[in-house]
Short mmCIF file of C-alpha atoms and ligand atoms in Angstrom, two decimals:
data_model
loop_
_atom_site.label_atom_id
_atom_site.label_comp_id
_atom_site.label_asym_id
_atom_site.label_seq_id
_atom_site.Cartn_x
_atom_site.Cartn_y
_atom_site.Cartn_z
CA MET A 12 -1.83 15.44 -32.11
CA PRO A 13 -2.85 18.74 -30.95
CA ASP A 14 -1.18 20.02 -27.14
CA ASN A 15 -4.10 19.05 -24.73
CA LEU A 16 -1.83 20.89 -22.07
CA ALA A 17 -0.77 23.94 -23.58
CA MET A 18 -4.60 24.34 -24.43
CA LEU A 19 -5.94 24.17 -21.09
CA GLU A 20 -2.89 26.32 -19.61
CA GLN A 21 -4.44 28.58 -21.98
CA ASN A 22 -8.26 28.52 -21.45
CA ASP A 23 -8.67 27.54 -18.28
CA PRO A 24 -5.71 28.82 -16.14
CA ALA A 25 -7.48 28.33 -12.71
CA VAL A 26 -7.70 24.69 -13.32
CA PHE A 27 -4.09 24.47 -14.77
CA ALA A 28 -2.80 26.25 -12.12
CA ALA A 29 -3.71 23.63 -9.83
CA LEU A 30 -2.58 20.76 -11.70
CA LYS A 31 0.86 22.02 -12.04
CA GLY A 32 0.89 22.97 -8.16
CA GLU A 33 -0.03 19.64 -7.40
CA GLU A 34 2.86 18.08 -9.97
CA GLN A 35 4.81 20.51 -7.87
CA ARG A 36 3.96 18.64 -4.66
CA GLN A 37 3.89 15.05 -5.55
CA ARG A 38 7.72 16.44 -6.86
CA SER A 39 8.99 18.18 -3.54
CA GLY A 40 7.00 15.44 -0.81
CA ILE A 41 7.91 12.17 0.44
CA GLU A 42 4.44 10.49 -0.09
CA LEU A 43 4.23 7.78 3.08
CA ILE A 44 0.16 6.87 2.40
CA PRO A 45 0.44 3.67 2.38
CA SER A 46 -2.98 3.52 -0.26
CA GLU A 47 -1.21 6.00 -2.52
CA ASN A 48 0.90 5.60 -5.15
CA TYR A 49 2.43 6.94 -8.21
CA THR A 50 1.06 5.14 -11.80
CA PHE A 51 3.07 5.02 -15.17
CA PRO A 52 3.15 7.22 -17.66
CA GLU A 53 1.27 4.83 -19.65
CA VAL A 54 -1.49 4.81 -17.64
CA LEU A 55 -1.60 8.84 -17.28
CA ALA A 56 -1.60 8.58 -21.45
CA THR A 57 -3.82 5.97 -21.75
CA LEU A 58 -6.66 7.62 -18.61
CA GLY A 59 -5.88 11.09 -21.01
CA SER A 60 -7.11 9.58 -24.32
CA VAL A 61 -9.88 9.21 -26.40
CA PHE A 62 -11.45 6.10 -24.95
CA THR A 63 -12.93 8.69 -22.30
CA ASN A 64 -15.18 9.52 -24.75
CA LYS A 65 -17.21 6.14 -25.59
CA TYR A 66 -19.88 4.23 -23.70
CA SER A 67 -19.84 0.65 -23.39
CA GLU A 68 -22.93 -0.68 -21.44
CA GLY A 69 -22.27 -4.28 -21.61
CA TYR A 70 -19.36 -6.98 -21.80
CA PRO A 71 -17.60 -7.48 -24.86
CA GLY A 72 -19.43 -9.23 -27.50
CA ARG A 73 -22.45 -8.15 -25.85
CA ARG A 74 -22.71 -4.30 -25.53
CA TYR A 75 -26.19 -1.89 -25.89
CA TYR A 76 -24.29 0.54 -28.05
CA GLY A 77 -22.21 0.12 -31.48
CA GLY A 78 -19.00 0.89 -31.97
CA GLN A 79 -16.86 -1.45 -30.09
CA GLU A 80 -14.36 -2.35 -31.93
CA PHE A 81 -11.55 -1.20 -29.87
CA THR A 82 -13.48 -1.13 -26.43
CA ASP A 83 -14.29 -5.38 -26.64
CA GLU A 84 -10.19 -5.25 -27.28
CA VAL A 85 -9.06 -3.60 -24.51
CA GLU A 86 -11.67 -4.54 -22.36
CA THR A 87 -10.62 -8.31 -23.37
CA LEU A 88 -6.98 -7.63 -22.71
CA ALA A 89 -7.77 -6.35 -19.51
CA ARG A 90 -9.58 -9.20 -18.57
CA GLU A 91 -7.19 -11.75 -20.16
CA ARG A 92 -4.17 -10.29 -17.93
CA ALA A 93 -6.23 -10.18 -14.77
CA LYS A 94 -6.79 -13.81 -15.51
CA ALA A 95 -3.38 -14.21 -15.73
CA VAL A 96 -1.92 -11.96 -13.28
CA PHE A 97 -4.27 -13.49 -10.28
CA ARG A 98 -4.34 -16.80 -11.59
CA CYS A 99 -8.11 -17.05 -11.83
CA GLU A 100 -10.92 -18.16 -13.80
CA HIS A 101 -12.46 -15.20 -14.49
CA ALA A 102 -12.31 -11.30 -14.26
CA ASN A 103 -14.38 -8.57 -14.18
CA VAL A 104 -12.72 -4.94 -14.71
CA GLN A 105 -15.38 -2.60 -14.49
CA PRO A 106 -15.95 -1.56 -10.91
CA LEU A 107 -15.49 2.50 -11.26
CA SER A 108 -14.08 2.01 -7.53
CA GLY A 109 -12.89 0.10 -4.78
CA SER A 110 -16.59 0.69 -2.68
CA ALA A 111 -18.24 -0.35 -6.56
CA MET A 112 -16.30 -3.32 -6.66
CA ASN A 113 -17.10 -4.86 -2.95
CA GLN A 114 -20.66 -3.72 -3.20
CA ALA A 115 -21.27 -5.56 -6.68
CA VAL A 116 -19.96 -8.90 -4.63
CA TYR A 117 -21.76 -8.69 -1.73
CA LEU A 118 -25.06 -7.76 -3.34
CA GLY A 119 -24.27 -10.58 -6.36
CA LEU A 120 -23.82 -13.27 -4.40
CA LEU A 121 -25.89 -12.47 -1.26
CA LYS A 122 -29.50 -11.32 -0.20
CA PRO A 123 -30.05 -8.21 1.66
CA GLY A 124 -30.08 -9.27 5.83
CA ASP A 125 -27.22 -12.05 4.88
CA THR A 126 -24.60 -12.29 7.35
CA ILE A 127 -21.14 -11.39 6.15
CA MET A 128 -17.90 -11.73 8.34
CA ALA A 129 -14.80 -9.39 8.42
CA MET A 130 -12.79 -7.28 9.83
CA ASP A 131 -13.73 -4.76 12.42
CA LEU A 132 -13.07 -0.82 11.04
CA SER A 133 -10.82 0.16 14.32
CA HIS A 134 -8.41 -3.35 13.84
CA GLY A 135 -7.72 -3.09 10.20
CA GLY A 136 -10.82 -3.47 8.10
CA HIS A 137 -12.09 -1.13 5.65
CA LEU A 138 -15.64 1.07 5.60
CA THR A 139 -17.06 -1.15 3.04
CA HIS A 140 -16.47 -4.33 4.95
CA GLY A 141 -19.53 -3.23 6.98
CA ALA A 142 -18.67 -0.44 9.16
CA PRO A 143 -22.28 0.90 10.71
CA VAL A 144 -21.78 4.37 8.93
CA SER A 145 -21.72 2.73 5.33
CA HIS A 146 -24.90 1.68 3.52
CA MET A 147 -23.67 -2.04 3.43
CA GLY A 148 -23.55 -2.08 6.74
CA LYS A 149 -27.11 -1.62 6.88
CA LEU A 150 -28.13 -3.93 4.31
CA PHE A 151 -26.05 -6.84 5.63
CA ASN A 152 -25.58 -8.48 9.01
CA PHE A 153 -21.89 -7.98 9.47
CA VAL A 154 -20.45 -9.71 12.35
CA ARG A 155 -16.52 -8.27 13.17
CA TYR A 156 -14.08 -9.72 14.23
CA VAL A 157 -10.62 -7.96 15.86
CA THR A 158 -7.07 -8.59 16.51
CA ASP A 159 -5.84 -10.64 19.44
CA PRO A 160 -4.29 -7.83 21.97
CA ARG A 161 -1.60 -9.81 22.96
CA ASP A 162 0.22 -9.55 19.88
CA GLY A 163 -1.94 -7.62 17.14
CA SER A 164 -2.40 -10.13 15.20
CA ILE A 165 -6.51 -11.60 14.08
CA ASP A 166 -7.52 -13.55 16.26
CA TYR A 167 -8.48 -16.65 14.34
CA ASP A 168 -9.88 -18.68 17.43
CA GLN A 169 -12.45 -15.79 17.89
CA VAL A 170 -12.99 -16.07 13.91
CA ARG A 171 -13.66 -19.37 14.13
CA ARG A 172 -16.29 -18.91 17.41
CA ASP A 173 -18.18 -16.23 15.89
CA ALA A 174 -18.63 -18.54 12.49
CA LEU A 175 -19.91 -21.21 14.20
CA ALA A 176 -22.16 -18.96 16.26
CA ASN A 177 -23.15 -16.91 13.08
CA LYS A 178 -23.16 -19.34 10.41
CA PRO A 179 -21.87 -16.63 8.17
CA LYS A 180 -22.66 -16.97 4.51
CA LEU A 181 -19.37 -14.92 3.42
CA VAL A 182 -16.17 -15.02 5.47
CA LEU A 183 -14.37 -11.83 4.29
CA CYS A 184 -10.62 -11.21 5.20
CA GLY A 185 -8.42 -7.93 3.74
CA TYR A 186 -7.49 -5.26 5.05
CA THR A 187 -6.58 -0.98 4.85
CA SER A 188 -4.43 -0.29 7.80
CA TYR A 189 -3.06 -3.98 9.27
CA PRO A 190 0.21 -4.55 8.96
CA ARG A 191 0.66 -8.66 9.11
CA ASP A 192 -0.02 -11.13 6.50
CA ILE A 193 -3.11 -13.30 6.22
CA ASP A 194 -3.69 -17.29 7.10
CA TYR A 195 -5.43 -17.50 4.03
CA ALA A 196 -5.71 -20.92 5.00
CA ALA A 197 -7.32 -20.63 8.72
CA PHE A 198 -9.94 -18.47 6.82
CA LYS A 199 -10.34 -21.33 3.81
CA ALA A 200 -10.53 -23.88 7.02
CA ILE A 201 -13.55 -21.72 9.28
CA ALA A 202 -15.35 -20.82 6.17
CA ASP A 203 -15.60 -24.47 4.75
CA GLU A 204 -16.98 -26.15 8.41
CA VAL A 205 -20.07 -23.60 7.97
CA GLY A 206 -20.47 -23.86 4.18
CA ALA A 207 -19.57 -19.96 4.06
CA LEU A 208 -17.75 -18.72 0.54
CA THR A 209 -14.46 -16.84 0.72
CA MET A 210 -13.24 -13.64 -0.01
CA THR A 211 -9.89 -11.11 0.33
CA ASP A 212 -10.22 -7.64 -0.22
CA ALA A 213 -6.50 -7.26 -1.68
CA SER A 214 -7.01 -3.81 -2.37
CA HIS A 215 -3.88 -2.56 -0.54
CA PHE A 216 -2.06 -5.61 -1.51
CA GLY A 217 -3.12 -6.53 -5.25
CA GLY A 218 -0.02 -4.95 -6.27
CA LEU A 219 2.20 -7.40 -4.43
CA VAL A 220 0.57 -10.05 -4.60
CA ALA A 221 0.45 -9.68 -8.97
CA GLY A 222 4.26 -9.30 -8.17
CA GLY A 223 4.75 -12.06 -6.55
CA ALA A 224 5.91 -11.11 -3.12
CA MET A 225 2.82 -11.69 -1.10
CA ASN A 226 0.43 -14.77 -0.74
CA ASN A 227 -2.62 -15.05 -3.68
CA PRO A 228 -5.26 -16.43 -1.76
CA PHE A 229 -6.20 -18.49 -4.82
CA ASP A 230 -3.70 -20.55 -4.45
CA PHE A 231 -5.88 -21.48 -0.95
CA GLY A 232 -9.24 -22.18 -2.98
CA PHE A 233 -10.80 -18.85 -2.29
CA ASP A 234 -13.60 -18.14 -4.34
CA VAL A 235 -13.30 -14.04 -4.64
CA VAL A 236 -10.58 -11.48 -4.96
CA THR A 237 -10.84 -7.89 -5.28
CA THR A 238 -8.61 -5.77 -5.43
CA THR A 239 -8.70 -1.88 -6.45
CA THR A 240 -6.35 -1.18 -9.16
CA HIS A 241 -4.42 2.61 -8.05
CA LYS A 242 -2.84 1.28 -4.77
CA SER A 243 -0.02 -1.01 -4.65
CA LEU A 244 -0.91 -1.90 -8.07
CA ARG A 245 -0.04 1.39 -9.54
CA GLY A 246 -2.59 1.58 -12.30
CA PRO A 247 -5.66 3.92 -12.87
CA ARG A 248 -8.96 4.53 -10.17
CA GLY A 249 -10.49 1.53 -10.62
CA GLY A 250 -11.71 -1.36 -8.69
CA MET A 251 -11.99 -5.16 -10.29
CA VAL A 252 -13.62 -8.50 -8.96
CA LEU A 253 -11.78 -11.91 -9.52
CA CYS A 254 -13.26 -15.01 -9.30
CA SER A 255 -14.05 -18.40 -10.11
CA LYS A 256 -16.07 -19.82 -12.96
CA ALA A 257 -19.22 -20.80 -11.10
CA LEU A 258 -19.54 -17.17 -9.45
CA ALA A 259 -18.72 -15.10 -13.17
CA SER A 260 -21.91 -14.95 -14.06
CA LYS A 261 -23.52 -13.48 -10.94
CA VAL A 262 -20.41 -11.05 -10.20
CA ASP A 263 -21.29 -9.71 -13.87
CA LYS A 264 -25.03 -8.83 -13.40
CA SER A 265 -24.22 -7.08 -10.30
CA VAL A 266 -21.85 -5.02 -11.47
CA PHE A 267 -23.84 -4.34 -14.56
CA PRO A 268 -27.01 -3.86 -15.05
CA GLY A 269 -27.08 -4.67 -10.96
CA LEU A 270 -24.68 -0.87 -9.77
CA GLN A 271 -23.36 0.29 -12.62
CA GLY A 272 -24.15 1.76 -16.41
CA GLY A 273 -21.46 2.76 -18.53
CA PRO A 274 -17.75 1.28 -17.26
CA HIS A 275 -14.82 4.06 -17.69
CA MET A 276 -13.59 3.04 -20.78
CA ASN A 277 -10.15 5.04 -20.68
CA ALA A 278 -9.63 3.61 -17.10
CA VAL A 279 -10.14 -0.06 -18.40
CA ALA A 280 -8.05 0.31 -21.21
CA ALA A 281 -5.18 1.54 -18.31
CA ILE A 282 -5.94 -1.37 -16.28
CA ALA A 283 -5.05 -3.69 -19.31
CA VAL A 284 -2.09 -1.63 -19.75
CA THR A 285 -1.24 -1.68 -15.99
CA LEU A 286 -1.23 -5.47 -16.06
CA LEU A 287 1.16 -5.97 -18.31
CA LYS A 288 3.60 -4.23 -16.54
CA ALA A 289 2.83 -6.20 -13.45
CA GLN A 290 4.11 -9.25 -15.45
CA SER A 291 7.63 -7.83 -16.13
CA GLU A 292 10.60 -8.50 -13.59
CA GLU A 293 10.71 -5.12 -13.23
CA PHE A 294 7.49 -4.82 -11.08
CA LYS A 295 8.67 -7.96 -9.65
CA GLY A 296 11.47 -6.24 -8.10
CA TYR A 297 9.17 -3.37 -7.34
CA ALA A 298 7.04 -5.57 -5.01
CA LYS A 299 9.59 -7.04 -3.43
CA GLN A 300 11.80 -3.67 -2.74
CA VAL A 301 8.08 -2.64 -1.66
CA LEU A 302 8.47 -5.33 1.39
CA LEU A 303 11.99 -4.77 2.07
CA ASN A 304 11.89 -0.76 2.15
CA ALA A 305 8.73 -1.23 5.22
CA LYS A 306 10.61 -4.03 6.98
CA THR A 307 13.82 -1.26 7.03
CA LEU A 308 11.62 1.64 7.94
CA ALA A 309 9.63 -0.33 11.08
CA LYS A 310 13.12 -1.55 12.44
CA SER A 311 14.78 2.26 12.11
CA LEU A 312 11.33 3.67 13.28
CA MET A 313 11.56 1.04 16.66
CA ASP A 314 14.85 1.55 16.79
CA GLN A 315 14.65 5.26 17.89
CA GLN A 316 11.76 4.10 20.00
CA ALA A 317 8.84 4.17 18.22
CA THR A 318 5.80 1.60 19.42
CA LEU A 319 4.53 -0.27 16.38
CA ILE A 320 1.14 -1.68 16.44
CA THR A 321 1.79 -5.32 16.29
CA GLY A 322 5.29 -4.88 17.02
CA GLY A 323 6.68 -4.43 13.01
CA THR A 324 5.39 -5.10 9.50
CA ASP A 325 5.08 -8.27 7.14
CA ASN A 326 3.58 -6.35 4.37
CA HIS A 327 3.74 -2.47 3.05
CA MET A 328 2.85 -0.52 5.94
CA MET A 329 2.76 -0.29 9.51
CA VAL A 330 0.61 1.70 12.36
CA VAL A 331 2.85 4.20 14.90
CA GLU A 332 1.24 4.38 18.04
CA THR A 333 2.02 8.47 18.11
CA THR A 334 0.50 9.03 21.71
CA SER A 335 2.52 6.83 23.76
CA SER A 336 5.98 7.25 21.52
CA PHE A 337 5.87 11.51 20.95
CA GLY A 338 2.97 12.71 23.43
CA LEU A 339 1.21 13.62 20.15
CA ASP A 340 -2.17 12.38 18.70
CA GLY A 341 -2.01 11.04 15.04
CA ARG A 342 -3.68 14.57 13.52
CA GLN A 343 -0.85 16.33 15.39
CA ALA A 344 1.83 13.96 14.44
CA GLU A 345 0.12 13.99 10.98
CA GLU A 346 0.59 17.59 10.94
CA VAL A 347 4.01 17.83 11.89
CA LEU A 348 5.43 15.38 8.77
CA ASP A 349 3.54 17.47 6.50
CA LYS A 350 5.26 20.61 7.37
CA VAL A 351 8.56 19.12 6.59
CA ASN A 352 6.61 17.91 3.21
CA ILE A 353 7.02 14.19 4.09
CA THR A 354 3.03 12.91 4.01
CA THR A 355 1.09 10.22 6.41
CA ASN A 356 -2.64 10.02 7.05
CA LYS A 357 -3.82 9.61 10.81
CA GLN A 358 -5.21 6.29 11.74
CA ILE A 359 -7.26 4.42 14.42
CA ILE A 360 -5.68 1.66 16.44
CA PRO A 361 -7.30 -0.98 17.48
CA ASP A 362 -9.79 0.12 20.10
CA ASP A 363 -8.85 2.91 19.27
CA PRO A 364 -10.21 5.33 22.94
CA ASN A 365 -9.74 8.51 20.63
CA PRO A 366 -11.74 10.13 18.42
CA PRO A 367 -11.34 9.12 14.67
CA LEU A 368 -10.59 12.72 13.98
CA ARG A 369 -7.83 12.84 16.91
CA PRO A 370 -6.73 9.19 16.64
CA SER A 371 -4.09 7.61 18.29
CA GLY A 372 -1.56 6.87 15.60
CA ILE A 373 -0.34 7.60 12.49
CA ARG A 374 0.10 5.24 9.28
CA ILE A 375 2.59 4.43 7.24
CA GLY A 376 3.74 2.42 3.61
CA THR A 377 6.01 2.32 1.10
CA PRO A 378 4.55 1.75 -1.95
CA ALA A 379 5.38 5.21 -3.37
CA ALA A 380 8.36 6.02 -1.89
CA THR A 381 9.63 2.17 -4.07
CA ALA A 382 7.92 3.68 -7.17
CA ARG A 383 10.35 6.84 -6.93
CA GLY A 384 13.24 4.75 -6.76
CA MET A 385 14.07 4.60 -3.15
CA ALA A 386 15.62 2.06 -1.16
CA GLU A 387 16.79 0.67 2.00
CA SER A 388 19.28 3.53 2.94
CA ASP A 389 16.84 5.99 2.37
CA MET A 390 14.35 4.61 4.92
CA GLN A 391 16.67 4.62 7.41
CA GLN A 392 16.83 8.10 5.91
CA LEU A 393 13.22 8.81 6.51
CA GLY A 394 13.06 6.99 9.90
CA GLU A 395 15.59 9.82 10.76
CA TRP A 396 13.99 12.41 10.02
CA ILE A 397 10.37 11.46 11.11
CA VAL A 398 11.64 10.37 14.54
CA THR A 399 13.24 13.38 15.17
CA CYS A 400 11.08 15.88 13.94
CA LEU A 401 8.18 13.76 16.17
CA GLN A 402 10.06 14.38 18.81
CA ASN A 403 10.78 18.47 18.42
CA SER A 404 7.69 19.55 16.97
CA GLU A 405 7.65 22.59 18.51
CA ASP A 406 11.18 23.63 16.87
CA GLU A 407 10.35 25.63 13.89
CA GLY A 408 13.97 25.98 12.83
CA LEU A 409 14.50 22.02 12.69
CA LEU A 410 11.07 21.64 10.95
CA HIS A 411 11.98 24.39 8.33
CA ASP A 412 16.11 22.66 7.98
CA THR A 413 14.33 19.56 7.76
CA ARG A 414 11.97 20.74 4.94
CA GLU A 415 14.60 22.27 2.85
CA SER A 416 16.76 18.60 3.55
CA VAL A 417 13.70 16.70 2.23
CA LYS A 418 13.69 19.57 -0.97
CA SER A 419 16.58 18.76 -1.97
CA PHE A 420 16.11 14.40 -1.24
CA CYS A 421 12.61 14.38 -3.27
CA GLY A 422 15.05 16.02 -6.50
CA ARG A 423 16.86 12.51 -6.64
CA PHE A 424 14.24 10.34 -6.98
CA PRO A 425 11.97 11.58 -10.14
CA VAL A 426 7.98 10.80 -9.92
CA PRO A 427 7.30 8.64 -12.78
CA GLY A 428 5.07 9.65 -15.31
CA ILE A 429 6.11 14.18 -14.33
C1 PLP B 5 -8.94 1.55 -0.59
C2 PLP B 5 -9.64 0.42 -0.17
C3 PLP B 5 -11.10 0.19 -0.64
C4 PLP B 5 -11.76 1.20 -1.56
O1 PLP B 5 -11.45 1.72 -2.57
P1 PLP B 5 -12.08 2.99 -2.58
O2 PLP B 5 -11.37 3.02 -4.62
O3 PLP B 5 -11.63 4.46 -2.22
O4 PLP B 5 -13.62 3.10 -2.90
C5 PLP B 5 -12.04 -1.16 -0.30
N1 PLP B 5 -11.24 -1.98 0.50
C6 PLP B 5 -9.94 -1.41 1.10
C7 PLP B 5 -9.58 -3.04 1.62
C8 PLP B 5 -9.54 -0.64 0.69
O5 PLP B 5 -8.01 -0.87 1.34
#
């Protein structure tokens, strides 16, 4: 086999240098953005494989191009493994991203103008949940629910009132910045009352459901679950639509030919690889540890007087209100932590009085750090670094020293695949 990386180094030193720079950045910093992760070495190998050369429009056994002997094999493996891992009747593994998978569901199961209930962006929902700036927000009539100001959890009474008043065709739950679990039984009861379909966008926590550490919406009778494959699931960048047999043909037609042309077969093959990993005892342990680490980090931050939205976490992430805790807006806090090689992201909080590029908080998550093998005592250390740096954000000497400590700490935790 030719040494592909050596060829890149020789023939395109500019891109090779950027690639090496990113490798070094990932090695020498602590990744706390909750939507990011380190994928498996086998996934990296599969993504860079000859499957990237192949056009495979259609589905296994029904393709529009020849030469599908091996692509059919890997896509069938990916679908069967997805069904086993998530205990569902049908899986479409072709969506090119999380956004595409959600669009495919809306467009395949509903008509433009239909009403969808989903979580408001500032309260934890995703852009694709009908944010006014998204195309889906313009095409469908989204009714947005919010969290209860008393405890920060979803206000299920309001969800029910709005459902009865607006008669949605689809009730969607799932989030991108909400630190609690979902009451699926409550959502299902509300949807049944108004005759709506139920959907969970599990993009953030799909890996935690797969690993058995969080509830599976299918156990509560949900119709559709979507999930990205690159967040807590630790696979390639992509999306999946999981659903009942009854919806299978509508979903498949919506993904292809409705929304997409040829699937990225290197990603489909890598999803198959990921879903075999997801069935291992090791992955179950990983999913548990992600939650344990989040609880430990949240406690460490709160013990040091940081304010967390909802007062803690039940999942893999937390939202820190930095304005009240440290007198820094989210952008400033993100920048201070960047200086010490701790990567987080600025985050709007419920009904944020500040604009999205200067919001009131940051979002922190544990999937990536846990993938490197960090455990509870490491979270304690992380919590101390985070609070000390945010409290002393002008102290360049302290930031410099912390950065050196973070770098040497990172040396103890190899990045998978590098
Ligand atoms: C990340 C995410 C998406 C979108 O995924 P992309 O691959 O970035 O398009 C959709 N929904 C939720 C809840 C997400 O967190």
